[in-house]
Short mmCIF file of C-alpha atoms and ligand atoms in Angstrom, two decimals:
data_model
loop_
_atom_site.label_atom_id
_atom_site.label_comp_id
_atom_site.label_asym_id
_atom_site.label_seq_id
_atom_site.Cartn_x
_atom_site.Cartn_y
_atom_site.Cartn_z
CA MET A 8 36.17 -13.80 41.09
CA GLN A 9 37.33 -11.43 38.35
CA ASN A 10 34.92 -10.93 35.43
CA ILE A 11 36.76 -9.77 32.34
CA LEU A 12 35.18 -8.39 29.18
CA VAL A 13 37.43 -8.81 26.14
CA THR A 14 36.24 -6.74 23.19
CA GLY A 15 37.49 -7.98 19.81
CA GLY A 16 38.31 -11.34 21.39
CA ALA A 17 37.53 -13.22 18.17
CA GLY A 18 40.31 -11.37 16.33
CA PHE A 19 44.03 -12.05 16.21
CA ILE A 20 45.47 -10.57 19.43
CA GLY A 21 42.16 -10.74 21.30
CA SER A 22 41.81 -14.51 20.79
CA ASN A 23 45.43 -15.06 21.83
CA PHE A 24 44.71 -12.99 24.94
CA VAL A 25 41.53 -14.96 25.77
CA ARG A 26 43.60 -18.17 25.60
CA HIS A 27 46.38 -16.64 27.65
CA ILE A 28 44.16 -15.33 30.44
CA LEU A 29 42.04 -18.50 30.67
CA ARG A 30 45.25 -20.54 31.01
CA ALA A 31 46.67 -18.19 33.61
CA GLY A 32 43.87 -17.49 36.05
CA ALA A 33 41.95 -19.90 38.23
CA ASP A 34 39.60 -17.32 39.64
CA LEU A 35 38.18 -15.53 36.64
CA ARG A 36 35.52 -15.54 33.97
CA VAL A 37 35.93 -14.14 30.48
CA VAL A 38 33.23 -12.70 28.24
CA THR A 39 34.20 -12.02 24.63
CA LEU A 40 32.22 -9.27 22.90
CA ASP A 41 32.85 -9.29 19.15
CA ALA A 42 30.89 -8.22 16.08
CA LEU A 43 32.53 -10.96 13.95
CA THR A 44 33.53 -8.62 11.15
CA TYR A 45 35.65 -10.03 8.31
CA ALA A 46 38.57 -10.07 10.82
CA GLY A 47 36.84 -11.95 13.62
CA SER A 48 35.89 -15.61 13.66
CA LEU A 49 34.68 -18.22 16.12
CA GLU A 50 37.35 -20.43 14.52
CA ASN A 51 39.80 -18.41 16.61
CA LEU A 52 38.03 -19.35 19.84
CA LYS A 53 37.90 -23.11 19.35
CA ASP A 54 39.61 -25.43 21.85
CA LEU A 55 39.92 -22.81 24.60
CA PRO A 56 41.42 -23.85 27.92
CA HIS A 57 38.65 -23.96 30.58
CA PRO A 58 35.82 -23.27 28.10
CA GLU A 59 33.30 -23.33 30.98
CA LYS A 60 34.80 -20.01 32.11
CA HIS A 61 34.23 -18.34 28.76
CA ALA A 62 31.10 -16.81 27.23
CA PHE A 63 30.71 -15.30 23.77
CA VAL A 64 28.45 -12.35 22.97
CA GLN A 65 28.11 -11.36 19.33
CA GLY A 66 27.59 -7.63 18.94
CA ASP A 67 28.89 -4.21 18.09
CA ILE A 68 30.79 -2.11 20.63
CA CYS A 69 28.87 0.90 19.23
CA ASP A 70 25.60 -0.63 20.52
CA ARG A 71 25.18 1.17 23.84
CA THR A 72 22.28 -0.95 25.12
CA LEU A 73 24.09 -4.19 24.37
CA VAL A 74 27.31 -2.98 25.99
CA GLU A 75 25.56 -1.76 29.14
CA ASN A 76 23.55 -4.99 29.45
CA THR A 77 26.70 -7.08 29.00
CA LEU A 78 28.57 -5.14 31.70
CA ASP A 79 25.61 -5.41 34.03
CA GLN A 80 24.56 -9.04 33.44
CA HIS A 81 28.08 -10.48 33.60
CA LYS A 82 29.11 -8.22 36.51
CA ILE A 83 32.14 -7.11 34.53
CA ASP A 84 34.89 -5.46 36.59
CA THR A 85 37.66 -5.44 33.98
CA ILE A 86 37.45 -4.40 30.33
CA VAL A 87 40.28 -5.22 27.95
CA HIS A 88 39.50 -3.34 24.78
CA PHE A 89 40.96 -4.81 21.57
CA ALA A 90 38.01 -4.36 19.19
CA ALA A 91 39.02 -2.18 16.28
CA GLU A 92 39.33 -1.91 12.56
CA SER A 93 43.03 -2.68 12.42
CA HIS A 94 44.39 -2.75 8.86
CA VAL A 95 46.06 0.36 7.44
CA ASP A 96 45.43 -0.55 3.78
CA ARG A 97 41.69 -0.97 4.44
CA SER A 98 41.64 2.41 6.19
CA ILE A 99 43.09 3.98 3.06
CA LEU A 100 40.50 2.36 0.80
CA GLY A 101 37.56 3.02 3.20
CA PRO A 102 38.11 5.08 6.37
CA GLY A 103 34.45 5.21 7.52
CA PRO A 104 34.37 2.00 9.63
CA PHE A 105 37.60 3.06 11.33
CA VAL A 106 36.05 6.27 12.63
CA GLN A 107 32.93 4.39 13.67
CA THR A 108 34.47 1.45 15.54
CA ASN A 109 37.71 2.96 16.79
CA LEU A 110 36.30 6.32 17.90
CA VAL A 111 32.54 5.89 18.41
CA GLY A 112 32.99 2.32 19.67
CA THR A 113 35.63 3.30 22.23
CA PHE A 114 33.49 6.24 23.33
CA THR A 115 30.48 3.93 23.77
CA LEU A 116 32.48 1.53 25.94
CA LEU A 117 33.85 4.37 28.06
CA GLU A 118 30.41 5.91 28.59
CA SER A 119 28.88 2.52 29.40
CA ALA A 120 31.61 1.72 31.93
CA ARG A 121 31.25 5.15 33.54
CA LEU A 122 27.50 4.74 33.87
CA VAL A 123 27.19 1.05 34.82
CA TRP A 124 30.15 1.04 37.23
CA GLY A 125 29.13 4.44 38.61
CA GLU A 126 25.69 3.06 39.46
CA SER A 127 26.91 -0.26 40.87
CA GLY A 128 29.47 0.40 43.56
CA GLY A 129 31.77 2.95 41.93
CA PHE A 130 35.14 2.55 40.24
CA ASP A 131 37.09 0.78 43.02
CA GLY A 132 38.46 -2.55 41.85
CA ARG A 133 37.48 -1.79 38.27
CA ARG A 134 39.79 -1.34 35.27
CA PHE A 135 39.37 -0.18 31.67
CA HIS A 136 42.41 -1.26 29.66
CA HIS A 137 42.79 0.18 26.17
CA VAL A 138 44.98 -1.60 23.61
CA SER A 139 46.62 0.81 21.20
CA THR A 140 49.42 1.05 18.70
CA ASP A 141 52.83 2.63 18.09
CA GLU A 142 51.42 4.11 14.85
CA VAL A 143 49.88 7.03 16.80
CA PHE A 144 53.41 8.46 17.15
CA GLY A 145 53.95 8.82 13.40
CA SER A 146 57.01 7.90 11.36
CA LEU A 147 60.68 7.95 12.41
CA GLY A 148 63.69 8.95 10.34
CA PRO A 149 66.71 6.60 10.30
CA GLY A 150 68.54 8.30 13.22
CA ASP A 151 65.54 9.33 15.34
CA PRO A 152 65.23 7.93 18.88
CA ALA A 153 62.56 5.28 19.50
CA PHE A 154 59.04 6.35 20.55
CA ARG A 155 58.59 6.99 24.28
CA GLU A 156 55.27 7.28 26.14
CA VAL A 157 55.69 11.08 26.07
CA THR A 158 56.46 11.33 22.34
CA PRO A 159 53.90 13.74 20.80
CA TYR A 160 51.19 12.11 18.69
CA ASP A 161 51.55 12.48 14.90
CA PRO A 162 49.26 9.89 13.24
CA ARG A 163 49.36 9.79 9.45
CA SER A 164 46.80 7.20 8.25
CA PRO A 165 43.04 7.08 8.86
CA TYR A 166 43.72 3.97 10.99
CA SER A 167 46.34 5.59 13.21
CA ALA A 168 44.36 8.85 13.42
CA SER A 169 41.31 6.96 14.68
CA LYS A 170 43.44 5.04 17.22
CA ALA A 171 45.05 8.32 18.36
CA GLY A 172 41.59 9.82 18.89
CA SER A 173 40.53 6.77 20.91
CA ASP A 174 43.64 7.08 23.12
CA HIS A 175 42.78 10.73 23.81
CA LEU A 176 39.21 9.79 24.77
CA VAL A 177 40.45 7.11 27.17
CA ARG A 178 42.82 9.56 28.89
CA ALA A 179 40.05 12.18 29.02
CA TYR A 180 37.86 9.73 30.97
CA PHE A 181 40.65 9.27 33.50
CA HIS A 182 41.26 12.98 34.02
CA THR A 183 37.62 14.08 33.89
CA TYR A 184 35.74 11.24 35.56
CA ALA A 185 38.54 9.32 37.37
CA LEU A 186 37.67 6.18 35.38
CA PRO A 187 40.53 3.78 36.24
CA VAL A 188 42.11 3.34 32.82
CA THR A 189 45.44 1.99 31.61
CA LEU A 190 46.78 2.10 28.07
CA THR A 191 49.36 0.11 26.15
CA ASN A 192 50.81 1.17 22.81
CA CYS A 193 52.32 -1.79 21.04
CA SER A 194 54.36 -2.42 17.92
CA ASN A 195 53.65 -4.93 15.10
CA ASN A 196 52.45 -8.31 16.38
CA TYR A 197 52.77 -11.62 14.58
CA GLY A 198 51.87 -15.20 15.47
CA PRO A 199 49.03 -17.75 15.27
CA TYR A 200 45.51 -16.65 14.24
CA GLN A 201 46.63 -13.44 12.50
CA PHE A 202 44.32 -12.56 9.64
CA PRO A 203 46.29 -13.03 6.39
CA GLU A 204 45.93 -9.44 5.20
CA LYS A 205 48.94 -8.51 7.40
CA LEU A 206 52.51 -8.81 6.10
CA ILE A 207 53.75 -12.03 7.72
CA PRO A 208 50.74 -14.37 7.28
CA LEU A 209 50.12 -12.94 3.79
CA MET A 210 53.68 -13.81 2.80
CA ILE A 211 53.47 -17.29 4.33
CA LEU A 212 50.21 -18.18 2.58
CA ASN A 213 51.21 -16.68 -0.77
CA ALA A 214 54.54 -18.49 -0.68
CA ILE A 215 52.86 -21.82 0.11
CA ARG A 216 50.64 -21.50 -2.98
CA GLY A 217 53.47 -20.17 -5.16
CA ALA A 218 51.91 -16.71 -5.58
CA PRO A 219 53.93 -13.45 -5.76
CA LEU A 220 55.12 -11.92 -2.48
CA PRO A 221 54.08 -8.25 -2.86
CA VAL A 222 56.62 -5.95 -1.20
CA TYR A 223 55.47 -2.32 -1.08
CA GLY A 224 57.92 0.17 -2.60
CA ASP A 225 61.58 -0.51 -1.88
CA GLY A 226 60.80 -2.81 1.09
CA LEU A 227 63.18 -0.87 3.33
CA GLN A 228 60.50 0.24 5.80
CA VAL A 229 61.13 -0.76 9.41
CA ARG A 230 58.70 -2.24 11.94
CA ASP A 231 59.34 -3.39 15.52
CA TRP A 232 58.14 -7.02 15.52
CA LEU A 233 56.69 -8.68 18.63
CA TYR A 234 55.44 -12.24 19.08
CA VAL A 235 51.79 -12.07 20.11
CA GLU A 236 52.19 -14.13 23.31
CA ASP A 237 54.70 -11.56 24.58
CA HIS A 238 52.10 -8.85 23.99
CA CYS A 239 49.48 -10.84 25.93
CA GLU A 240 51.88 -11.28 28.86
CA ALA A 241 52.58 -7.54 28.90
CA ILE A 242 48.87 -6.64 28.95
CA HIS A 243 48.27 -9.16 31.73
CA LEU A 244 51.03 -7.56 33.79
CA VAL A 245 49.65 -4.07 33.21
CA LEU A 246 46.22 -5.29 34.42
CA GLU A 247 47.80 -6.67 37.57
CA LYS A 248 50.40 -4.04 38.38
CA GLY A 249 49.96 -1.05 36.06
CA ARG A 250 49.08 2.28 37.62
CA PRO A 251 45.71 3.82 36.64
CA GLY A 252 46.09 6.72 34.23
CA GLU A 253 49.41 5.39 32.92
CA THR A 254 50.49 4.39 29.43
CA TYR A 255 53.07 1.68 28.76
CA ASN A 256 54.93 1.17 25.49
CA ILE A 257 55.42 -2.43 24.34
CA GLY A 258 57.81 -3.54 21.61
CA GLY A 259 59.93 -6.46 20.50
CA GLY A 260 63.31 -4.84 19.90
CA ASN A 261 63.35 -6.52 16.47
CA GLN A 262 63.70 -3.97 13.70
CA PRO A 263 64.74 -5.56 10.40
CA VAL A 264 63.56 -3.95 7.16
CA ASN A 265 60.44 -5.49 5.60
CA ILE A 266 62.29 -7.23 2.81
CA GLU A 267 64.44 -9.00 5.39
CA ILE A 268 61.33 -10.27 7.20
CA VAL A 269 60.05 -11.64 3.89
CA ARG A 270 63.41 -13.31 3.22
CA LEU A 271 63.39 -14.88 6.69
CA VAL A 272 59.91 -16.30 6.06
CA CYS A 273 61.13 -17.67 2.71
CA ALA A 274 64.16 -19.31 4.31
CA ILE A 275 62.03 -21.04 6.96
CA LEU A 276 59.64 -22.25 4.25
CA ASP A 277 62.55 -23.52 2.12
CA GLU A 278 63.38 -25.78 5.05
CA LEU A 279 59.88 -26.77 6.25
CA HIS A 280 58.00 -26.75 2.94
CA PRO A 281 60.53 -27.08 0.07
CA GLN A 282 59.14 -26.48 -3.41
CA GLY A 283 62.17 -27.14 -5.61
CA THR A 284 63.34 -23.55 -6.04
CA PRO A 285 63.85 -20.97 -3.25
CA HIS A 286 60.69 -19.11 -2.22
CA GLU A 287 62.58 -15.81 -2.55
CA ARG A 288 62.05 -16.06 -6.32
CA LEU A 289 58.43 -15.01 -5.62
CA ILE A 290 59.37 -11.60 -4.15
CA THR A 291 57.75 -8.88 -6.28
CA HIS A 292 58.06 -5.14 -5.66
CA VAL A 293 54.68 -3.44 -6.12
CA PRO A 294 53.57 0.24 -5.89
CA ASP A 295 53.86 1.63 -2.38
CA ARG A 296 51.15 2.23 0.24
CA PRO A 297 50.11 5.93 0.13
CA GLY A 298 51.55 7.85 3.09
CA HIS A 299 53.56 4.77 4.09
CA ASP A 300 55.21 5.30 7.50
CA ARG A 301 58.90 4.63 7.08
CA ARG A 302 60.01 3.44 10.48
CA TYR A 303 58.62 2.57 13.93
CA ALA A 304 60.63 1.69 17.04
CA MET A 305 59.51 1.44 20.66
CA ASP A 306 61.42 2.47 23.76
CA ILE A 307 60.22 -0.06 26.38
CA THR A 308 62.27 1.25 29.31
CA LYS A 309 59.18 2.17 31.35
CA ILE A 310 57.45 -1.23 31.30
CA GLN A 311 60.78 -2.97 31.86
CA ALA A 312 61.70 -0.83 34.85
CA GLU A 313 58.23 -0.51 36.45
CA LEU A 314 56.67 -3.89 35.75
CA GLY A 315 59.66 -6.10 34.92
CA TRP A 316 58.33 -7.09 31.46
CA SER A 317 60.57 -8.00 28.53
CA PRO A 318 59.76 -10.01 25.41
CA ARG A 319 60.63 -13.70 25.80
CA HIS A 320 60.59 -14.71 22.12
CA THR A 321 63.29 -13.96 19.59
CA LEU A 322 62.31 -13.10 16.03
CA GLY A 323 63.86 -16.37 14.81
CA SER A 324 61.92 -18.59 17.22
CA GLY A 325 58.65 -16.63 16.90
CA LEU A 326 58.73 -16.67 13.10
CA ARG A 327 59.46 -20.39 12.96
CA THR A 328 56.57 -21.18 15.34
CA THR A 329 54.32 -18.94 13.25
CA VAL A 330 55.24 -20.58 9.94
CA GLU A 331 54.76 -24.03 11.51
CA TRP A 332 51.33 -22.97 12.78
CA TYR A 333 50.10 -21.81 9.35
CA LEU A 334 51.51 -24.93 7.67
CA SER A 335 49.65 -27.13 10.17
CA ARG A 336 46.29 -25.31 9.89
CA PRO A 337 45.08 -25.52 6.26
CA GLU A 338 41.46 -25.96 7.46
CA TRP A 339 41.65 -22.71 9.44
CA VAL A 340 42.99 -20.91 6.38
CA THR A 341 40.20 -22.27 4.16
CA VAL A 342 37.39 -21.35 6.56
CA ILE A 343 38.79 -17.89 7.31
CA ALA A 344 39.21 -17.15 3.59
CA GLN A 345 35.63 -18.23 2.87
CA GLN A 346 34.08 -16.33 5.80
CA SER A 347 35.92 -13.08 5.11
CA GLY A 348 35.76 -12.67 1.34
CA TYR A 349 39.53 -12.93 1.27
CA ASN A 350 39.94 -13.31 -2.49
CA GLU A 351 37.91 -10.13 -3.04
CA TRP A 352 40.25 -8.33 -0.64
CA LEU A 353 43.33 -9.57 -2.51
CA GLU A 354 41.84 -8.33 -5.77
CA LYS A 355 40.84 -4.97 -4.28
CA ASN A 356 44.19 -4.21 -2.64
CA TYR A 357 46.62 -5.86 -5.03
CA GLY A 358 44.75 -6.02 -8.34
CA LYS A 359 45.65 -2.48 -9.36
CA ARG A 360 49.18 -2.82 -8.01
CA GLY A 361 49.95 -5.59 -10.52
CA GLY A 362 52.26 -8.45 -9.61
CA GLY A 363 49.91 -11.27 -10.63
CA MET A 364 48.13 -11.96 -7.30
P1 LIG B 246 41.97 -7.84 14.27
O1 LIG B 246 41.55 -7.01 13.10
O2 LIG B 246 42.60 -9.17 14.03
O3 LIG B 246 40.70 -8.11 15.21
C1 LIG B 246 39.78 -7.10 15.51
C2 LIG B 246 38.58 -7.77 16.16
O4 LIG B 246 37.63 -6.74 16.52
C3 LIG B 246 37.83 -8.73 15.24
O5 LIG B 246 37.49 -9.91 15.93
C4 LIG B 246 36.57 -7.97 14.85
O6 LIG B 246 35.44 -8.81 14.58
C5 LIG B 246 36.34 -7.13 16.10
N1 LIG B 246 35.56 -5.90 15.82
C6 LIG B 246 35.79 -4.99 14.84
N2 LIG B 246 34.86 -4.02 14.89
C7 LIG B 246 34.04 -4.32 15.93
C8 LIG B 246 32.92 -3.69 16.51
N3 LIG B 246 32.42 -2.55 16.01
N4 LIG B 246 32.33 -4.25 17.59
C9 LIG B 246 32.82 -5.42 18.10
N5 LIG B 246 33.88 -6.06 17.59
C10 LIG B 246 34.49 -5.53 16.53
O7 LIG B 246 42.90 -6.89 15.14
P2 LIG B 246 44.22 -7.24 15.98
O8 LIG B 246 45.37 -7.23 15.07
O9 LIG B 246 43.96 -8.41 16.83
O10 LIG B 246 44.32 -5.93 16.88
C11 LIG B 246 43.63 -5.86 18.12
C12 LIG B 246 43.88 -4.50 18.76
O11 LIG B 246 45.27 -4.31 18.95
C13 LIG B 246 43.41 -3.32 17.91
O12 LIG B 246 42.88 -2.36 18.77
C14 LIG B 246 44.69 -2.81 17.26
O13 LIG B 246 44.59 -1.43 16.99
C15 LIG B 246 45.70 -3.11 18.34
N6 LIG B 246 47.07 -3.35 17.89
C16 LIG B 246 47.31 -4.28 16.91
C17 LIG B 246 48.63 -4.54 16.55
C18 LIG B 246 48.97 -5.56 15.50
O14 LIG B 246 50.13 -5.65 15.10
N7 LIG B 246 48.04 -6.36 15.02
C19 LIG B 246 49.68 -3.84 17.17
C20 LIG B 246 49.37 -2.88 18.15
C21 LIG B 246 48.06 -2.66 18.51
O1 LIG B 247 52.62 -0.98 14.35
C1 LIG B 247 51.48 -1.59 14.87
C2 LIG B 247 50.50 -1.81 13.76
O2 LIG B 247 51.02 -2.88 12.98
C3 LIG B 247 49.09 -2.14 14.23
O3 LIG B 247 48.57 -1.04 14.93
C4 LIG B 247 48.19 -2.47 13.03
O4 LIG B 247 46.92 -2.87 13.49
C5 LIG B 247 48.82 -3.59 12.25
O5 LIG B 247 48.07 -3.82 11.08
C6 LIG B 247 50.27 -3.24 11.87
O6 LIG B 247 50.30 -2.18 10.89
P1 LIG B 247 51.32 -2.21 9.65
O7 LIG B 247 50.76 -1.40 8.57
O8 LIG B 247 52.71 -1.94 10.09
O9 LIG B 247 51.25 -3.80 9.32
P2 LIG B 247 51.17 -4.61 7.93
O10 LIG B 247 51.32 -6.03 8.28
O11 LIG B 247 49.97 -4.19 7.13
O12 LIG B 247 52.45 -4.10 7.18
C7 LIG B 247 53.75 -4.26 7.72
C8 LIG B 247 54.73 -3.63 6.77
O13 LIG B 247 54.78 -4.42 5.58
C9 LIG B 247 54.36 -2.24 6.33
O14 LIG B 247 55.56 -1.48 6.16
C10 LIG B 247 53.70 -2.44 4.98
C11 LIG B 247 54.43 -3.65 4.42
N1 LIG B 247 53.62 -4.52 3.55
C12 LIG B 247 52.41 -4.95 4.00
C13 LIG B 247 51.61 -5.74 3.22
C14 LIG B 247 50.26 -6.21 3.72
C15 LIG B 247 54.10 -4.91 2.31
O15 LIG B 247 55.21 -4.55 1.91
N2 LIG B 247 53.30 -5.70 1.53
C16 LIG B 247 52.08 -6.12 1.93
O16 LIG B 247 51.40 -6.83 1.14
#
């Protein structure tokens, strides 16, 4: 029996992963540890497959006693660490929580695993998997090659700097203490349950209510989009077959400019949720994000060659499924907005930018 601790499992990717792993494995139990910040919600963990195999613990990954007790009581042998402050714009407006959760929280988990596992049978059969981002590698120019696992770190926002620091800590625990870690650095995810502060769900929900679609700057920035289920499959494979101490890059091979993503969302909505005039009329250019990274792209040769992973979803199919999901879940949207103070966030981030949000 495998006992898996998923930190941040009430958030976007974490909750998709909890679903994925409960569906996939007969012989496992999952414990979600989540502080339920604005980004986490029990709404994301409703209707799980095999709910009898899942337990929820509300708490902060910085709380050492709680983390140690959870590892001990649930006999955890595998940690999949998603919990983080994850939004770049929030890190610009208030970096403190990013340093606390992403650095101190990751450190607390590492120390707890080292101690609890060290005192209960050693590290054999144990795994600490750290979920990280392509943003640690910095920003690419138009002709630069895609990020590889060996690309030097060059983070440029408080968010990516705190994730970079957490990656270094995780690797330090492998080299210094032989803690069996693996890391994945992934590009931009999209799909069901994504908090609507991120580009794609924000655009879908604004378009549905006829509000402006705020494109930062010229909208020609490039991200490497990946459907969330593909990310979950990649992490699962790394848990099963990845080599301790190794890092694997994950990406979708989809690199349209932002404005094109917004236009694609509009076109899908024109078909599924027509409102008389094309949704594209709502596109509004607003002042840019400070320090905005221009382009990300992931070289996924290593995970393809070593583990046989490739994304299964195309951008077209993934976006359509995502738009359909948000259109079919108005109750989820309402509850999430109420729980998280969403309107205050819109005012805080977009109020000064103008554009009539
Ligand atoms: P999210 O913001 O949707 O969810 C984060 C979750 O962590 C929430 O449930 C929140 O309540 C929880 N959390 C935050 N602080 C906590 C704390 N101190 N203690 C316990 N729980 C806490 O994030 P996401 O988009 O699902 O991202 C998950 C992970 O994947 C993050 O580590 C992020 O850096 C990484 N990542 C995200 C993307 C992406 O495109 N979203 C891409 C690559 C990597
Ligand atoms: O690359 C992986 C990262 O992707 C993850 O590590 C982060 O957790 C995740 O938030 C995401 O970061 P981005 O900053 O790339 O994602 P976001 O959805 O915030 O923005 C995507 C692009 O769209 C970016 O170039 C900024 C732009 N954008 C975003 C918002 C919210 C807009 O033009 N307008 C907007 O309103």
